[in-house]
Coordinates of C-alpha atoms in Angstrom, one line a residue:
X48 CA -14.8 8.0 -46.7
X49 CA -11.5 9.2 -46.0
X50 CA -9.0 7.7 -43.7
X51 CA -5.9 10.5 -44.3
X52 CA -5.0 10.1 -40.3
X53 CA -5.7 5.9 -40.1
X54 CA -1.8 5.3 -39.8
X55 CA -1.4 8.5 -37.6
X56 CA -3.6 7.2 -35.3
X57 CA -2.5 4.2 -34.6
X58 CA 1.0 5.1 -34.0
X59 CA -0.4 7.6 -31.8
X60 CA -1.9 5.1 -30.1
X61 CA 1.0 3.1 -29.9
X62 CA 2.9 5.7 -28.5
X63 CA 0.3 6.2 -25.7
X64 CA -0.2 2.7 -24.9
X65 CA 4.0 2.4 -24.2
X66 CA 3.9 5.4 -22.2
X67 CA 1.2 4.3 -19.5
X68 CA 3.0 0.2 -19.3
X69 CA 6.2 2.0 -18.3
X70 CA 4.2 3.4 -15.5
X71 CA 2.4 0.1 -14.9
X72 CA -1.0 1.2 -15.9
X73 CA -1.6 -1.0 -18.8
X74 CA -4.9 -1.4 -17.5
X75 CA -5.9 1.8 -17.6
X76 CA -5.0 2.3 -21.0
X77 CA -6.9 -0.8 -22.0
X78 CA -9.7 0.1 -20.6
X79 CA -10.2 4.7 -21.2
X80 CA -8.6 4.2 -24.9
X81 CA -11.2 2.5 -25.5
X82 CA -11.8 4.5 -29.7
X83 CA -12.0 2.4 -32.9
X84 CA -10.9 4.9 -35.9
X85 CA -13.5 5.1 -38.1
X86 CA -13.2 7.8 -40.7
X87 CA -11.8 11.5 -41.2
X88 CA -13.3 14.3 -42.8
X89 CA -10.8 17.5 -42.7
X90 CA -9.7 18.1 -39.0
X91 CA -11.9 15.7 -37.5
X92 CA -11.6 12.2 -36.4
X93 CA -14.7 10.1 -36.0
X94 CA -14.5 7.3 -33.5
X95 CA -16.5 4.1 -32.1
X96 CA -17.1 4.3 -28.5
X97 CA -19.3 2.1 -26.5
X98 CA -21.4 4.4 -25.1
X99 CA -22.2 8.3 -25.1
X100 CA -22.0 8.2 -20.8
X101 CA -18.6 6.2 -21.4
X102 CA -17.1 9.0 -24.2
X103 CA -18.3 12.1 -21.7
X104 CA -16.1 9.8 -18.6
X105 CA -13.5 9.8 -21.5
X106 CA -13.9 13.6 -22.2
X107 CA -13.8 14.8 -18.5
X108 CA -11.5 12.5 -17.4
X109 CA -8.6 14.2 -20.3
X110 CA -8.3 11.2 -22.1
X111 CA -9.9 12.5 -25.5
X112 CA -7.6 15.7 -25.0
X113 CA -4.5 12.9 -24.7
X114 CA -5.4 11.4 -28.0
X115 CA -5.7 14.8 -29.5
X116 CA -2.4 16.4 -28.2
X117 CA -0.7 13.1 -29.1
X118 CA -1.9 13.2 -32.9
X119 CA -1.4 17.1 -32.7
X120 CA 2.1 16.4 -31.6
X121 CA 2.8 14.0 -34.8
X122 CA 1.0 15.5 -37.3
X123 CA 1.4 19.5 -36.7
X124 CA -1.9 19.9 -36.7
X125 CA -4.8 20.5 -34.5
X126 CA -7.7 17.3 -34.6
X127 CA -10.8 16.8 -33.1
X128 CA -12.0 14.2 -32.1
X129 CA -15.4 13.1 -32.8
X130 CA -17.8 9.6 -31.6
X131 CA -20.5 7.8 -32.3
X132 CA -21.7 4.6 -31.3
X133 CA -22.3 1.1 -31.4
X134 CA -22.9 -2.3 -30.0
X135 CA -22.1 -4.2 -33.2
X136 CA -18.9 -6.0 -34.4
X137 CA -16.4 -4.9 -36.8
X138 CA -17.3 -6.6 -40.1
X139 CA -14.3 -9.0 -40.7
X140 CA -13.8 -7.1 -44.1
X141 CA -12.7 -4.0 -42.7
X142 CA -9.4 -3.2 -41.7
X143 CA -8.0 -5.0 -38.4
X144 CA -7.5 -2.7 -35.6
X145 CA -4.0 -1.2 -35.2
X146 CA -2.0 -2.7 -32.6
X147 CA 0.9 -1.7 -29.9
X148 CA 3.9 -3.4 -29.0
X149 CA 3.5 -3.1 -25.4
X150 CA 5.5 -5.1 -22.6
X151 CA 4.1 -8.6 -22.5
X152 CA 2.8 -9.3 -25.7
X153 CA 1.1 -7.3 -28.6
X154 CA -2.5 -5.3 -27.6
X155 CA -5.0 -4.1 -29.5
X156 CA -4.9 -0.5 -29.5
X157 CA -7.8 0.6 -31.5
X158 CA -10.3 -2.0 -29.8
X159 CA -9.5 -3.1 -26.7
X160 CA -12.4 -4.2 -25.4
X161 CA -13.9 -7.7 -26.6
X162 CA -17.1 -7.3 -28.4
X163 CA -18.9 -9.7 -25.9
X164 CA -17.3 -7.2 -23.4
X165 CA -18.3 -3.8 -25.3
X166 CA -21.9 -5.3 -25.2
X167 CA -22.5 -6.0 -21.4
X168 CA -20.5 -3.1 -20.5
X169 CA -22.6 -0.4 -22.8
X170 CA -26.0 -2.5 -21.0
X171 CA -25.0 -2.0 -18.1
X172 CA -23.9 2.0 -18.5
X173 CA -27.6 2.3 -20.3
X174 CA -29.0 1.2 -17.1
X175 CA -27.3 3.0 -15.0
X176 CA -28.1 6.4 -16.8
X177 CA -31.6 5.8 -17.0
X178 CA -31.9 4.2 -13.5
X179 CA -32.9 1.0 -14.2
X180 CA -30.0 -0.5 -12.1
X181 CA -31.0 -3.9 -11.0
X182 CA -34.8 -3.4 -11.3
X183 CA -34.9 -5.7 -14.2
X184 CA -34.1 -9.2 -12.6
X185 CA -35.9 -12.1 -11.4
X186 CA -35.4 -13.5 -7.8
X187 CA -34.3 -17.4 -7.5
X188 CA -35.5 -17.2 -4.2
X189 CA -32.6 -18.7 -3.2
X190 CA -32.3 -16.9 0.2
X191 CA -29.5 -15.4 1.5
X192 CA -26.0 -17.0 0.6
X193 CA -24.1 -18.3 3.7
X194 CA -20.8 -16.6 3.0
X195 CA -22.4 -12.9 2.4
X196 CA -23.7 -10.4 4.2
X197 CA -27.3 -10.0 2.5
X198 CA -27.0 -5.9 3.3
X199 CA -24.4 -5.5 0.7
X200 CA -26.1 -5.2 -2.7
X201 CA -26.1 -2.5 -5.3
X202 CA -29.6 -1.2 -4.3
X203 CA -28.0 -0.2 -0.9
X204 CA -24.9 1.2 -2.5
X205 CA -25.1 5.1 -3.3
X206 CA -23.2 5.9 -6.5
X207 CA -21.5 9.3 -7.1
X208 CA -18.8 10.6 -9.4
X209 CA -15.9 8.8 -7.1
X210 CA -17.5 4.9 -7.9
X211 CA -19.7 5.5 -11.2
X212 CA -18.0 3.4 -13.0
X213 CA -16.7 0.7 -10.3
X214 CA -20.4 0.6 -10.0
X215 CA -21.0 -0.1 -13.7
X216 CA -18.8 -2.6 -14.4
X217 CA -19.4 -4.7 -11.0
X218 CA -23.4 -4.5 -12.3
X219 CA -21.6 -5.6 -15.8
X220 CA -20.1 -8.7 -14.4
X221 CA -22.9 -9.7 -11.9
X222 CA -25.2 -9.8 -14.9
X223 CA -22.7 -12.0 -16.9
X224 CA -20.4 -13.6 -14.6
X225 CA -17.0 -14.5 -16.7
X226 CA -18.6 -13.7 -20.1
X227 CA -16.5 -10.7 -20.4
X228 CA -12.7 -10.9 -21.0
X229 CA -11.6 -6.9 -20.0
X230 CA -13.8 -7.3 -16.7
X231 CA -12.0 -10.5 -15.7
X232 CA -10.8 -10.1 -13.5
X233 CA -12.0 -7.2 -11.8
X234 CA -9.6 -5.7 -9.4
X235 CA -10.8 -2.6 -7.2
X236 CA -8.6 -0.1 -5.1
X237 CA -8.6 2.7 -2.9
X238 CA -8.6 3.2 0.8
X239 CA -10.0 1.5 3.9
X240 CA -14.1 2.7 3.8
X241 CA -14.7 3.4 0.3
X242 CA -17.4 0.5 -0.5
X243 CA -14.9 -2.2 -2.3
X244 CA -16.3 -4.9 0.0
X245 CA -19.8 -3.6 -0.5
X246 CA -19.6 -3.8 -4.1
X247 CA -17.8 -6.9 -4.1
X248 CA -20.5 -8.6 -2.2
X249 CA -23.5 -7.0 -4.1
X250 CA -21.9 -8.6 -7.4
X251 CA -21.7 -12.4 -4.9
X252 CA -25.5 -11.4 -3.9
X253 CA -27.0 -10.4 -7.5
X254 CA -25.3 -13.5 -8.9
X255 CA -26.8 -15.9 -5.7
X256 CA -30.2 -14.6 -6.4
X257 CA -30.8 -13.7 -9.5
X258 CA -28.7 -16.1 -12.0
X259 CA -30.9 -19.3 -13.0
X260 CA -27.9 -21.5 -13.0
X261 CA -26.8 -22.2 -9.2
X262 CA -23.5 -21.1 -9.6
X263 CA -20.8 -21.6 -6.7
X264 CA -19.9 -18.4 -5.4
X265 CA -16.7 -18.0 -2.7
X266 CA -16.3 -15.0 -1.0
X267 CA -13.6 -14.7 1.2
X268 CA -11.0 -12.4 3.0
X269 CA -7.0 -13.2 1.6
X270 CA -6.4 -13.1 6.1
X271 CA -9.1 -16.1 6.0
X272 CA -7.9 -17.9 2.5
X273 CA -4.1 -17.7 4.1
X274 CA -5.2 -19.3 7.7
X275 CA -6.9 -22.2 5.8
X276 CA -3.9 -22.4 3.2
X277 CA -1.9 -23.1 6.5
X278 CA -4.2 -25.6 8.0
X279 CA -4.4 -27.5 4.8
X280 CA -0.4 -27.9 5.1
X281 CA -0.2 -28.9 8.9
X282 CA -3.1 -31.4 8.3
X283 CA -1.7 -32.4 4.8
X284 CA -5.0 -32.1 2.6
X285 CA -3.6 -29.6 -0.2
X286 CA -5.3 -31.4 -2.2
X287 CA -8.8 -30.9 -0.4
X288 CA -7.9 -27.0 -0.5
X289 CA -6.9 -27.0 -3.9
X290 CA -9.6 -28.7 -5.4
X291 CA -12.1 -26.7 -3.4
X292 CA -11.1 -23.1 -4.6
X293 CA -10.3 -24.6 -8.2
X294 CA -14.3 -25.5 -8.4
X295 CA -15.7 -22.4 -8.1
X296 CA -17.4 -20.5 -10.7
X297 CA -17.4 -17.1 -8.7
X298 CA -14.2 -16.3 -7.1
X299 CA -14.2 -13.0 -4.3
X300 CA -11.1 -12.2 -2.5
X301 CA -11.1 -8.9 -0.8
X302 CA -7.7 -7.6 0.6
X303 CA -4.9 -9.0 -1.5
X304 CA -2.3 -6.5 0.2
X305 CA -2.4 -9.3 2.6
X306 CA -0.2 -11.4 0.7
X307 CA 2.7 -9.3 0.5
X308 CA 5.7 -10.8 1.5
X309 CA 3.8 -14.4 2.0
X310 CA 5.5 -16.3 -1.0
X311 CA 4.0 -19.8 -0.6
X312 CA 0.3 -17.9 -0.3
X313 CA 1.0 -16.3 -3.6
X314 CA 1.7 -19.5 -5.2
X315 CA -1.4 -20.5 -4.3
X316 CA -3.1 -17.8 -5.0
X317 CA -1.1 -18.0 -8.7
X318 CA -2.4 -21.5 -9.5
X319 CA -5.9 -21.0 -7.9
X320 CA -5.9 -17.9 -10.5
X321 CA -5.1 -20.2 -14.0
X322 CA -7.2 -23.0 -12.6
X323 CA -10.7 -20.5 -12.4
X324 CA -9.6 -19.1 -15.3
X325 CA -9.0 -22.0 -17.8
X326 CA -13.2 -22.3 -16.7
X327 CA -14.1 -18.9 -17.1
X328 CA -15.3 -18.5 -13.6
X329 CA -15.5 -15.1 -12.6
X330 CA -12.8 -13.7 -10.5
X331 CA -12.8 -10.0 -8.5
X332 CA -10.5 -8.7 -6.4
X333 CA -9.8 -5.7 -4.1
X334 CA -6.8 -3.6 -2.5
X335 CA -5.5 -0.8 -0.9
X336 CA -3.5 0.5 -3.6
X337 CA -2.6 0.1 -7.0
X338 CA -0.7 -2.5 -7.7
X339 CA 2.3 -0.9 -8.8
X340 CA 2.7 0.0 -5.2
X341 CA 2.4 -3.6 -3.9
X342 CA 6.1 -4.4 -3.2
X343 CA 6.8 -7.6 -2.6
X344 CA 4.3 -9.1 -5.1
X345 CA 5.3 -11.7 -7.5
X346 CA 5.8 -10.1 -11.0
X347 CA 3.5 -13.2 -12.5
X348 CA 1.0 -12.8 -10.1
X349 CA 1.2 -9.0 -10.8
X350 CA 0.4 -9.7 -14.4
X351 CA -2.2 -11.9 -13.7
X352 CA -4.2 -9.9 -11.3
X353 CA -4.1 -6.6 -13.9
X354 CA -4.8 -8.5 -16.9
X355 CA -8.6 -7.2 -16.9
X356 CA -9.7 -3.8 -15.2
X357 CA -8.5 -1.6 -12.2
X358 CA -10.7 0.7 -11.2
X359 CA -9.6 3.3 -8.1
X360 CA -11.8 4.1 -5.3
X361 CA -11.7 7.5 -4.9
X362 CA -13.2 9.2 -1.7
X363 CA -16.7 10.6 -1.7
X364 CA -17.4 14.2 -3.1
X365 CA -19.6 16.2 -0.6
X366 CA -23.0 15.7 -2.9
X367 CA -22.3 12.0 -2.3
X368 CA -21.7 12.0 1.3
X369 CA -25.0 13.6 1.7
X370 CA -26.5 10.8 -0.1
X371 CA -24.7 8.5 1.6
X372 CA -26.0 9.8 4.8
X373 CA -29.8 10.0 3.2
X374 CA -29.5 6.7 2.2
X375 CA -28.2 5.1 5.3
X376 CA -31.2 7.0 7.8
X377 CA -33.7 5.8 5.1
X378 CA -32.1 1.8 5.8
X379 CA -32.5 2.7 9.5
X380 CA -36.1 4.5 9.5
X381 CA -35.1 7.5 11.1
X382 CA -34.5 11.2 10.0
X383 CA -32.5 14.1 10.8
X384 CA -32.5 18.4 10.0
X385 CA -31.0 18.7 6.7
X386 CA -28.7 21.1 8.0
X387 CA -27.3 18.1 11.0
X388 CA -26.5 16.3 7.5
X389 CA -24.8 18.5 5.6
X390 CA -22.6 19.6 8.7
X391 CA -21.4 15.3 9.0
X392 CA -21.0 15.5 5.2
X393 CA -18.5 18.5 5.1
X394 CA -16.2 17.6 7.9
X395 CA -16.2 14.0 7.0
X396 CA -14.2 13.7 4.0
X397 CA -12.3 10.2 4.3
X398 CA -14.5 7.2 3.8
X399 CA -18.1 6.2 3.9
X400 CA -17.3 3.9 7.7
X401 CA -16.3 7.1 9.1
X402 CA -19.8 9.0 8.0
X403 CA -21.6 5.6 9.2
X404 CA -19.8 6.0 12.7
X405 CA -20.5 9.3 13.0
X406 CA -24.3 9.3 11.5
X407 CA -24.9 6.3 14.4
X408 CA -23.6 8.2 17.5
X409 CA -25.7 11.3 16.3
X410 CA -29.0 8.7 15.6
X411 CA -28.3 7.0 18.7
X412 CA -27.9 10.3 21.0
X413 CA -31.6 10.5 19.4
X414 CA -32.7 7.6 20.0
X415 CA -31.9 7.5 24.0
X416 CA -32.8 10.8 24.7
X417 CA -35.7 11.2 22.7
X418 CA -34.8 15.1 21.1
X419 CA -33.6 16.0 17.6
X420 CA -30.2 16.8 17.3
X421 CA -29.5 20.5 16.4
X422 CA -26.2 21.5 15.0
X423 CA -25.0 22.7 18.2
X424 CA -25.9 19.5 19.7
X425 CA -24.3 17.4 17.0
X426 CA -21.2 19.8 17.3
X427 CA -20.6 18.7 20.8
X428 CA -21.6 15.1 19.5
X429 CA -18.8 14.6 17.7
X430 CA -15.9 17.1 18.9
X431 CA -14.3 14.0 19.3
X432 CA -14.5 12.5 16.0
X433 CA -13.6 16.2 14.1
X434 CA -10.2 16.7 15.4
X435 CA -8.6 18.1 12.2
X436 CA -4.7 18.4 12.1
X437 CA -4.5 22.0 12.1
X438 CA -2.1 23.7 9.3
X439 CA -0.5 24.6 11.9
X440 CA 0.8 21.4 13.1
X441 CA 2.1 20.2 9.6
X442 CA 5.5 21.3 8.4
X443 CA 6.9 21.1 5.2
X444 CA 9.7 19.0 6.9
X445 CA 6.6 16.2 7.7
X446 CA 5.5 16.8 3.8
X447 CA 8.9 15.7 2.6
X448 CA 9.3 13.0 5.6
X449 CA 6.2 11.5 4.4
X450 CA 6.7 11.5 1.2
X451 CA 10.4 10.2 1.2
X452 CA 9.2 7.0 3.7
X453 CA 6.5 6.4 1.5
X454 CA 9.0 6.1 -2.1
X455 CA 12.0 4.6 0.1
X456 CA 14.1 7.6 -0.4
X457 CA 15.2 10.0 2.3
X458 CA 14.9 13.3 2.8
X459 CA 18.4 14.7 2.1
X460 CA 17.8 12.5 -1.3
X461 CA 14.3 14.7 -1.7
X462 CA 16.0 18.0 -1.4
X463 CA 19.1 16.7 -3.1
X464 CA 20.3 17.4 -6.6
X465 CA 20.2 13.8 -7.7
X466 CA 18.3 13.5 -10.8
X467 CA 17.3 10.0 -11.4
X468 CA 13.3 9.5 -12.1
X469 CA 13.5 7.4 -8.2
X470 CA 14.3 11.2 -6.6
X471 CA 12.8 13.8 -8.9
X472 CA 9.6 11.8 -8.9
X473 CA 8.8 11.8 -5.5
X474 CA 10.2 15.1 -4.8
X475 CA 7.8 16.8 -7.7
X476 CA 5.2 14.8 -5.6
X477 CA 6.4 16.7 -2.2
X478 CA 6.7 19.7 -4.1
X479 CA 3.2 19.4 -5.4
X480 CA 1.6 18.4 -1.8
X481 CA 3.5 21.2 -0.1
X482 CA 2.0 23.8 -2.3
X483 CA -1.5 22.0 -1.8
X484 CA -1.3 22.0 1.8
X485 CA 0.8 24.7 3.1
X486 CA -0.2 27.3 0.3
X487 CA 3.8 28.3 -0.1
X488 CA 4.8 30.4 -2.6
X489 CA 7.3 29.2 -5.9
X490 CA 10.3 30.9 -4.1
X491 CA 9.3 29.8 -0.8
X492 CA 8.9 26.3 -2.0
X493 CA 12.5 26.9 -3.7
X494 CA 14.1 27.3 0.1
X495 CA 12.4 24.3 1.4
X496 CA 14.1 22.3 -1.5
X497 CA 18.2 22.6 -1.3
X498 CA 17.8 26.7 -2.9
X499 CA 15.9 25.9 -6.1
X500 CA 14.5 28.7 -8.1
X501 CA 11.0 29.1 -8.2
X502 CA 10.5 28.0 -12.3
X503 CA 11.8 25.0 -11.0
X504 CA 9.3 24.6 -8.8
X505 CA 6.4 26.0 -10.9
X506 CA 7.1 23.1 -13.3
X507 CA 7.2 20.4 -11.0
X508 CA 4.0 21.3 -9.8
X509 CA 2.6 21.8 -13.4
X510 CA 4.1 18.5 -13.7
X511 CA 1.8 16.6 -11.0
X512 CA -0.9 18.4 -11.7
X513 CA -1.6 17.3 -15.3
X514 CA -0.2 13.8 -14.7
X515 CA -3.1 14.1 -12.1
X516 CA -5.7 14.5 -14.9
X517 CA -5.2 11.5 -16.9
X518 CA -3.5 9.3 -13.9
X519 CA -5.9 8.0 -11.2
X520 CA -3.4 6.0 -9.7
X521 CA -1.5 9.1 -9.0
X522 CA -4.3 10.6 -7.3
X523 CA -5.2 7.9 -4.7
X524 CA -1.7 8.1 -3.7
X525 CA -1.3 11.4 -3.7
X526 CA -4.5 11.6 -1.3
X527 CA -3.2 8.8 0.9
X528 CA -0.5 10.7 1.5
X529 CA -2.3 13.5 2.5
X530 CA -4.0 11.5 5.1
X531 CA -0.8 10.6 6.2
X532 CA 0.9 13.6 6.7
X533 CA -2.2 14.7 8.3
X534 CA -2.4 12.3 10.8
X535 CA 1.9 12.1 11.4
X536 CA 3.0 11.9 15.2
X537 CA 6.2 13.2 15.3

């Protein structure tokens, strides 16, 4: 067996792993360079992944390609990477995995998943490609718990390329509550809609009903863990609070933007957080954004709360929201024309409330009058709801206004010449979103930003475009802003 590349690639590795903690996405790293070197045979590398679903998410998601252009780039020559697969520890007489120096200790590059973790996560993937799910369980008969809503498991919830594997690991971590280090915590984010509360409460209700020890599950919003916080202090029974949250062996909190700003919160939140997990309860969490964009955040509470997975929330693709829409008249017993369904589905791209709303006032309409909707019908329906900012309306002046609000810049500093990383970065990212939205042309583009030539403006969107690929944070923000600029009121 030959091993040629073994030092290559784990300063390759190394090299990767630095790059994405200087953007803050350690977790990321952790979690999609997830390859143990195994052997080389002339220009191929063979691998251990955990799963063939989780190499192809690996492969279409660039991160396979990032290894190879990395290894390309130190060795001159062009690598393939190849995998296979296995549940099974390392025998201890092989060679220990390379590691990284990354900010905040050393990580293990090679295998950064736990074996314990490698093992319920590939389960869980296995299920979910052969759509077993959550078939295989037996119910407690415990009834419904008093702090969920029983409507919110993962039979209800309709997966789809944007939430496969947010899916996959909350089933992970619902079948083995705190068992697996990388999945704990579990921190979810994306925009207002997407089905972070939903999943967060499936993983409360599969653990309720189906786990034969009775463990204590909290579920809770940060708004309602911050009002009783305060009542604790005026009543003077911190102790009371503290000793309550400190006892659980499931820990929910949904919204943790909430605590921006709130110091004293976050110290609670801090010492609630090493308390569960010197037990190994099982703690989730969920946000708007990533947490590189939570200013105001403690930098140890920062740490803490990305020391297992992120995992984005992207918006539904239209196959999805079709699905979404099947599966929510097949909840209510009712059924519309196909064609009613697809028309919902195209123009309502944000989140899965909005179809919901939408999907409701066409059932009701339904309902009360006793007719199937056709699509003119359902047009007239919901003129209200389908008022799209016309290109029109949006100005490349609103793209950089946006934009510069959104990175604490201004605009003169976003057409500027300054070239620290704080301007260029968010004017490639106005640059990019401008091109996107208002089709300009390289030149054109150019004018809008203080005269630049258009290769200046070709690579800056080349730039955004491939950190797109292997980013994800980048893309949720880069699709919030859209939204934004979309729906800016001058």
């Amino acid at each position: 067996m030959s091993e040629n590349f073994r030092e290559l690639w784990g300063e390759a590795l190394r090299q990767i792993g630095e790059e994405y903690v200087s953007k803050g996405q350690e977790g990321d790293f952790k979690l999609w360079f997830n390859m143990e070197y195994v052997r080389d045979e002339g220009n191929k590398i063979t691998v251990n992944v955990p799963s063939a679903f989780f190499w192809a998410q690996q492969v279409s998601k660039g991160y396979v390609a990032k290894v190879e252009e990395k290894l390309k780039e130190l060795t001159g020559q062009e690598l393939e990477l190849v995998h296979v697969e296995t549940n099974t520890p390392v025998s201890k007489s092989e060679p220990a995995p390379h590691q990284a120096q990354v900010e905040g200790g050393t990580q293990p590059v090679s295998r950064p998943m736990g074996n314990k973790g490698t093992d319920i996560i590939a389960q869980a993937r296995a299920d979910y490609n052969s759509g077993l799910e959550t078939s295989q369980h037996v119910d407690t008969g415990r009834g419904k718990h008093p702090l969920l809503t029983e409507e919110f498991t993962f039979e209800s919830f309709v997966k789809g390329d944007n939430n496969d594997y947010a899916y996959s690991s909350c089933l992970a971590i619902a079948r083995n509550p705190g068992q697996a280090k990388l999945f704990n915590p579990l921190l979810l984010y994306g925009g207002s809609g997407l089905g972070k509360t939903h999943l967060m409460q499936a993983v409360g209700n599969y653990i309720w009903r189906n786990n034969p020890e009775p463990l204590k599950i909290c579920y809770t919003t940060t708004e309602n863990f911050m009002n009783e916080f305060s009542m604790s202090l005026a009543n003077s029974i911190v102790d009371k609070f503290t000793k309550k949250y400190r006892s659980y062996d499931v820990f929910l909190l949904d919204d943790i933007h909430f605590l921006l700003g709130k110091e004293r919160l976050q110290e609670a939140i801090f010492n609630t957080f090493d308390a569960l997990k010197s037990h190994n309860a099982q703690m989730m969490f969920t946000c708007d954004r990533p947490l590189n964009e939570l200013k105001g955040l403690e930098e140890r509470l920062r740490s803490r709360l990305g020391s297992g997975t992120t995992i984005d929330m992207a918006p539904p693709q239209f196959e999805t929201r079709c699905a979404i829409l099947q599966k929510k008249l097949e909840l209510m017993g009712k059924e519309l024309p196909e064609q009613v369904i697809s028309y919902i589905a195209k123009n309502v791209q944000s989140n899965v409330r909005d179809l919901e709303g939408c999907l409701k006032k066409v059932v009701g309409y339904a309902e009360l009058t006793g007719q199937t909707p056709d699509i003119a019908k359902t047009q007239n329906l919901l003129r209200d709801n389908f008022v799209e900012a016309s290109m029109d309306s949006i100005s490349m002046d609103t793209v950089q206004r946006v934009v510069a609000e959104h990175y604490n810049i201004s605009i003169s500093d976003i057409k500027g010449k300054k070239r620290n990383n704080k301007y260029t970065f968010p004017r490639q990212v106005a640059i990019y979103i401008g091109r996107e939205l208002l089709d300009y042309s390289f030149p054109e583009l150019g004018e809008e930003f203080g005269g630049r030539d258009h290769t200046t403006m070709m690579h800056s969107y080349e730039k955004i475009s491939s950190m797109l690929k292997i980013d994800s944070s980048l893309e949720v923000t880069i699709n919030m802003l859209i939204r934004e600029i979309k729906d800016y009121k001058k």
